[in-house]
């Protein structure tokens, strides 16, 4: 059984209202400065220290390092 146009419209309106009331994402882009710090310090200091300094999660820092090709042995 197909949904009528009204049901589809009501559904869409409800979904849009729900999303409008959700908090915005806290995600923020990495600046060139932060990427430079990652290149310089990631292998020496690690994700925890950099994350604390840049106010980012350890997971976020580690994922960024992987994407930048920085993962490997610490020096």
mmCIF file of N, CA and C in Angstrom:
data_model
loop_
_atom_site.group_PDB
_atom_site.id
_atom_site.type_symbol
_atom_site.label_atom_id
_atom_site.label_comp_id
_atom_site.label_asym_id
_atom_site.label_seq_id
_atom_site.Cartn_x
_atom_site.Cartn_y
_atom_site.Cartn_z
ATOM 1 N N UNK A 1 0.836 -1.171 0.000
ATOM 2 C CA UNK A 1 0.000 0.000 0.000
ATOM 3 C C UNK A 1 0.886 1.241 0.000
ATOM 4 N N UNK A 2 0.642 2.132 -0.924
ATOM 5 C CA UNK A 2 1.430 3.348 -1.023
ATOM 6 C C UNK A 2 0.919 4.409 -0.058
ATOM 7 N N UNK A 3 1.840 5.203 0.442
ATOM 8 C CA UNK A 3 1.458 6.317 1.309
ATOM 9 C C UNK A 3 0.894 7.439 0.453
ATOM 10 N N UNK A 4 -0.106 8.087 0.982
ATOM 11 C CA UNK A 4 -0.684 9.209 0.245
ATOM 12 C C UNK A 4 0.277 10.391 0.293
ATOM 13 N N UNK A 5 0.059 11.349 -0.560
ATOM 14 C CA UNK A 5 0.892 12.541 -0.607
ATOM 15 C C UNK A 5 0.873 13.268 0.745
ATOM 16 N N UNK A 6 -0.294 13.325 1.399
ATOM 17 C CA UNK A 6 -0.427 13.997 2.691
ATOM 18 C C UNK A 6 0.431 13.285 3.741
ATOM 19 N N UNK A 7 0.389 11.961 3.760
ATOM 20 C CA UNK A 7 1.196 11.222 4.734
ATOM 21 C C UNK A 7 2.681 11.485 4.510
ATOM 22 N N UNK A 8 3.091 11.499 3.285
ATOM 23 C CA UNK A 8 4.487 11.754 2.962
ATOM 24 C C UNK A 8 4.879 13.157 3.396
ATOM 25 N N UNK A 9 4.037 14.128 3.118
ATOM 26 C CA UNK A 9 4.296 15.509 3.504
ATOM 27 C C UNK A 9 4.345 15.650 5.027
ATOM 28 N N UNK A 10 3.414 15.005 5.730
ATOM 29 C CA UNK A 10 3.408 15.053 7.193
ATOM 30 C C UNK A 10 4.681 14.431 7.759
ATOM 31 N N UNK A 11 5.069 13.326 7.182
ATOM 32 C CA UNK A 11 6.288 12.649 7.625
ATOM 33 C C UNK A 11 7.498 13.567 7.441
ATOM 34 N N UNK A 12 7.600 14.165 6.264
ATOM 35 C CA UNK A 12 8.730 15.051 5.979
ATOM 36 C C UNK A 12 8.743 16.244 6.930
ATOM 37 N N UNK A 13 7.592 16.824 7.187
ATOM 38 C CA UNK A 13 7.494 17.961 8.101
ATOM 39 C C UNK A 13 7.931 17.563 9.503
ATOM 40 N N UNK A 14 7.498 16.405 9.958
ATOM 41 C CA UNK A 14 7.863 15.928 11.293
ATOM 42 C C UNK A 14 9.371 15.705 11.402
ATOM 43 N N UNK A 15 9.949 15.100 10.395
ATOM 44 C CA UNK A 15 11.389 14.832 10.399
ATOM 45 C C UNK A 15 12.172 16.141 10.408
ATOM 46 N N UNK A 16 11.763 17.096 9.595
ATOM 47 C CA UNK A 16 12.454 18.384 9.536
ATOM 48 C C UNK A 16 12.381 19.091 10.883
ATOM 49 N N UNK A 17 11.221 19.057 11.533
ATOM 50 C CA UNK A 17 11.077 19.687 12.849
ATOM 51 C C UNK A 17 11.996 19.022 13.870
ATOM 52 N N UNK A 18 12.081 17.696 13.823
ATOM 53 C CA UNK A 18 12.956 16.978 14.753
ATOM 54 C C UNK A 18 14.414 17.385 14.555
ATOM 55 N N UNK A 19 14.846 17.464 13.303
ATOM 56 C CA UNK A 19 16.236 17.836 13.021
ATOM 57 C C UNK A 19 16.518 19.289 13.391
ATOM 58 N N UNK A 20 15.535 20.164 13.187
ATOM 59 C CA UNK A 20 15.715 21.569 13.558
ATOM 60 C C UNK A 20 15.922 21.736 15.056
ATOM 61 N N UNK A 21 15.369 20.835 15.859
ATOM 62 C CA UNK A 21 15.489 20.938 17.306
ATOM 63 C C UNK A 21 16.706 20.196 17.867
ATOM 64 N N UNK A 22 17.410 19.457 17.036
ATOM 65 C CA UNK A 22 18.618 18.760 17.479
ATOM 66 C C UNK A 22 19.770 19.761 17.595
ATOM 67 N N UNK A 23 20.677 19.550 18.550
ATOM 68 C CA UNK A 23 21.830 20.457 18.659
ATOM 69 C C UNK A 23 22.740 20.317 17.441
ATOM 70 N N UNK A 24 23.413 21.406 17.102
ATOM 71 C CA UNK A 24 24.346 21.386 15.983
ATOM 72 C C UNK A 24 25.559 20.525 16.331
ATOM 73 N N UNK A 25 26.191 19.994 15.301
ATOM 74 C CA UNK A 25 27.380 19.176 15.475
ATOM 75 C C UNK A 25 28.518 20.020 16.038
ATOM 76 N N UNK A 26 29.339 19.406 16.895
ATOM 77 C CA UNK A 26 30.491 20.106 17.459
ATOM 78 C C UNK A 26 31.730 19.924 16.582
ATOM 79 N N UNK A 27 31.555 19.229 15.485
ATOM 80 C CA UNK A 27 32.677 18.951 14.596
ATOM 81 C C UNK A 27 33.237 20.258 14.037
ATOM 82 N N UNK A 28 34.558 20.349 14.006
ATOM 83 C CA UNK A 28 35.193 21.518 13.414
ATOM 84 C C UNK A 28 36.352 21.062 12.540
ATOM 85 N N UNK A 29 36.603 21.826 11.503
ATOM 86 C CA UNK A 29 37.673 21.492 10.572
ATOM 87 C C UNK A 29 39.034 21.727 11.220
ATOM 88 N N UNK A 30 40.021 21.042 10.681
ATOM 89 C CA UNK A 30 41.392 21.210 11.157
ATOM 90 C C UNK A 30 42.021 22.390 10.419
ATOM 91 N N UNK A 31 42.671 23.286 11.150
ATOM 92 C CA UNK A 31 43.345 24.428 10.531
ATOM 93 C C UNK A 31 44.722 23.989 10.026
ATOM 94 N N UNK A 32 45.301 24.814 9.164
ATOM 95 C CA UNK A 32 46.651 24.527 8.678
ATOM 96 C C UNK A 32 47.641 24.536 9.838
ATOM 97 N N UNK A 33 47.425 25.429 10.795
ATOM 98 C CA UNK A 33 48.285 25.499 11.980
ATOM 99 C C UNK A 33 48.237 24.182 12.754
ATOM 100 N N UNK A 34 47.029 23.653 12.977
ATOM 101 C CA UNK A 34 46.885 22.392 13.708
ATOM 102 C C UNK A 34 47.529 21.238 12.947
ATOM 103 N N UNK A 35 47.359 21.221 11.634
ATOM 104 C CA UNK A 35 47.978 20.167 10.832
ATOM 105 C C UNK A 35 49.501 20.256 10.901
ATOM 106 N N UNK A 36 50.024 21.480 10.922
ATOM 107 C CA UNK A 36 51.470 21.668 11.067
ATOM 108 C C UNK A 36 51.978 21.138 12.400
ATOM 109 N N UNK A 37 51.217 21.405 13.464
ATOM 110 C CA UNK A 37 51.582 20.864 14.778
ATOM 111 C C UNK A 37 51.554 19.345 14.766
ATOM 112 N N UNK A 38 50.586 18.790 14.087
ATOM 113 C CA UNK A 38 50.493 17.331 13.986
ATOM 114 C C UNK A 38 51.742 16.777 13.310
ATOM 115 N N UNK A 39 52.139 17.385 12.195
ATOM 116 C CA UNK A 39 53.327 16.901 11.481
ATOM 117 C C UNK A 39 54.577 16.989 12.357
ATOM 118 N N UNK A 40 54.682 18.064 13.112
ATOM 119 C CA UNK A 40 55.889 18.301 13.910
ATOM 120 C C UNK A 40 55.936 17.455 15.181
ATOM 121 N N UNK A 41 54.791 17.277 15.850
ATOM 122 C CA UNK A 41 54.813 16.692 17.188
ATOM 123 C C UNK A 41 54.139 15.330 17.359
ATOM 124 N N UNK A 42 53.374 14.862 16.397
ATOM 125 C CA UNK A 42 52.587 13.644 16.633
ATOM 126 C C UNK A 42 53.456 12.455 17.034
ATOM 127 N N UNK A 43 54.509 12.206 16.299
ATOM 128 C CA UNK A 43 55.327 11.025 16.600
ATOM 129 C C UNK A 43 56.148 11.196 17.875
ATOM 130 N N UNK A 44 56.414 12.423 18.278
ATOM 131 C CA UNK A 44 57.186 12.667 19.508
ATOM 132 C C UNK A 44 56.303 12.711 20.749
ATOM 133 N N UNK A 45 55.140 13.335 20.644
ATOM 134 C CA UNK A 45 54.301 13.592 21.819
ATOM 135 C C UNK A 45 53.072 12.699 21.921
ATOM 136 N N UNK A 46 52.555 12.239 20.794
ATOM 137 C CA UNK A 46 51.404 11.346 20.809
ATOM 138 C C UNK A 46 50.060 12.058 20.797
ATOM 139 N N UNK A 47 49.028 11.261 20.592
ATOM 140 C CA UNK A 47 47.670 11.779 20.424
ATOM 141 C C UNK A 47 47.122 12.412 21.696
ATOM 142 N N UNK A 48 47.433 11.840 22.852
ATOM 143 C CA UNK A 48 46.872 12.355 24.108
ATOM 144 C C UNK A 48 47.340 13.785 24.379
ATOM 145 N N UNK A 49 48.636 14.028 24.271
ATOM 146 C CA UNK A 49 49.185 15.361 24.544
ATOM 147 C C UNK A 49 48.685 16.385 23.526
ATOM 148 N N UNK A 50 48.667 16.007 22.271
ATOM 149 C CA UNK A 50 48.198 16.928 21.232
ATOM 150 C C UNK A 50 46.709 17.202 21.394
ATOM 151 N N UNK A 51 45.944 16.168 21.678
ATOM 152 C CA UNK A 51 44.509 16.348 21.875
ATOM 153 C C UNK A 51 44.203 17.297 23.012
ATOM 154 N N UNK A 52 44.920 17.152 24.099
ATOM 155 C CA UNK A 52 44.713 18.033 25.257
ATOM 156 C C UNK A 52 45.050 19.475 24.889
ATOM 157 N N UNK A 53 46.150 19.673 24.187
ATOM 158 C CA UNK A 53 46.589 21.007 23.793
ATOM 159 C C UNK A 53 45.618 21.663 22.811
ATOM 160 N N UNK A 54 45.123 20.893 21.847
ATOM 161 C CA UNK A 54 44.237 21.442 20.816
ATOM 162 C C UNK A 54 42.752 21.345 21.178
ATOM 163 N N UNK A 55 42.471 20.819 22.361
ATOM 164 C CA UNK A 55 41.088 20.617 22.812
ATOM 165 C C UNK A 55 40.299 19.754 21.819
ATOM 166 N N UNK A 56 40.922 18.625 21.479
ATOM 167 C CA UNK A 56 40.300 17.624 20.615
ATOM 168 C C UNK A 56 40.445 16.273 21.303
ATOM 169 N N UNK A 57 39.576 15.343 20.940
ATOM 170 C CA UNK A 57 39.659 14.023 21.556
ATOM 171 C C UNK A 57 40.894 13.282 21.049
ATOM 172 N N UNK A 58 41.357 12.359 21.865
ATOM 173 C CA UNK A 58 42.489 11.523 21.472
ATOM 174 C C UNK A 58 42.156 10.756 20.197
ATOM 175 N N UNK A 59 40.931 10.275 20.107
ATOM 176 C CA UNK A 59 40.494 9.542 18.909
ATOM 177 C C UNK A 59 40.541 10.433 17.681
ATOM 178 N N UNK A 60 40.082 11.666 17.817
ATOM 179 C CA UNK A 60 40.100 12.607 16.702
ATOM 180 C C UNK A 60 41.525 12.861 16.219
ATOM 181 N N UNK A 61 42.432 13.049 17.151
ATOM 182 C CA UNK A 61 43.835 13.298 16.802
ATOM 183 C C UNK A 61 44.435 12.068 16.126
ATOM 184 N N UNK A 62 44.165 10.895 16.668
ATOM 185 C CA UNK A 62 44.701 9.668 16.075
ATOM 186 C C UNK A 62 44.150 9.461 14.662
ATOM 187 N N UNK A 63 42.852 9.670 14.484
ATOM 188 C CA UNK A 63 42.253 9.511 13.152
ATOM 189 C C UNK A 63 42.855 10.497 12.157
ATOM 190 N N UNK A 64 43.071 11.730 12.591
ATOM 191 C CA UNK A 64 43.679 12.733 11.715
ATOM 192 C C UNK A 64 45.099 12.312 11.348
ATOM 193 N N UNK A 65 45.837 11.806 12.316
ATOM 194 C CA UNK A 65 47.202 11.342 12.049
ATOM 195 C C UNK A 65 47.201 10.216 11.021
ATOM 196 N N UNK A 66 46.259 9.293 11.144
ATOM 197 C CA UNK A 66 46.161 8.209 10.160
ATOM 198 C C UNK A 66 45.874 8.771 8.775
ATOM 199 N N UNK A 67 44.934 9.715 8.693
ATOM 200 C CA UNK A 67 44.584 10.315 7.399
ATOM 201 C C UNK A 67 45.751 11.091 6.796
ATOM 202 N N UNK A 68 46.608 11.637 7.653
ATOM 203 C CA UNK A 68 47.772 12.394 7.186
ATOM 204 C C UNK A 68 48.982 11.496 6.935
ATOM 205 N N UNK A 69 48.867 10.210 7.249
ATOM 206 C CA UNK A 69 49.971 9.278 7.052
ATOM 207 C C UNK A 69 51.073 9.422 8.091
ATOM 208 N N UNK A 70 50.714 9.852 9.295
ATOM 209 C CA UNK A 70 51.708 10.096 10.343
ATOM 210 C C UNK A 70 51.887 8.939 11.308
ATOM 211 N N UNK A 71 51.069 7.932 11.213
ATOM 212 C CA UNK A 71 51.136 6.836 12.187
ATOM 213 C C UNK A 71 52.368 5.983 11.946
ATOM 214 N N UNK A 72 52.974 5.604 13.005
ATOM 215 C CA UNK A 72 54.176 4.789 12.947
ATOM 216 C C UNK A 72 54.814 4.792 14.312
ATOM 217 N N UNK A 73 56.030 4.384 14.379
ATOM 218 C CA UNK A 73 56.738 4.344 15.660
ATOM 219 C C UNK A 73 57.058 5.745 16.143
ATOM 220 N N UNK A 74 56.986 5.884 17.463
ATOM 221 C CA UNK A 74 57.359 7.158 18.078
ATOM 222 C C UNK A 74 58.870 7.300 18.073
ATOM 223 N N UNK A 75 59.312 8.532 17.954
ATOM 224 C CA UNK A 75 60.762 8.809 17.973
ATOM 225 C C UNK A 75 61.190 9.205 19.358
#
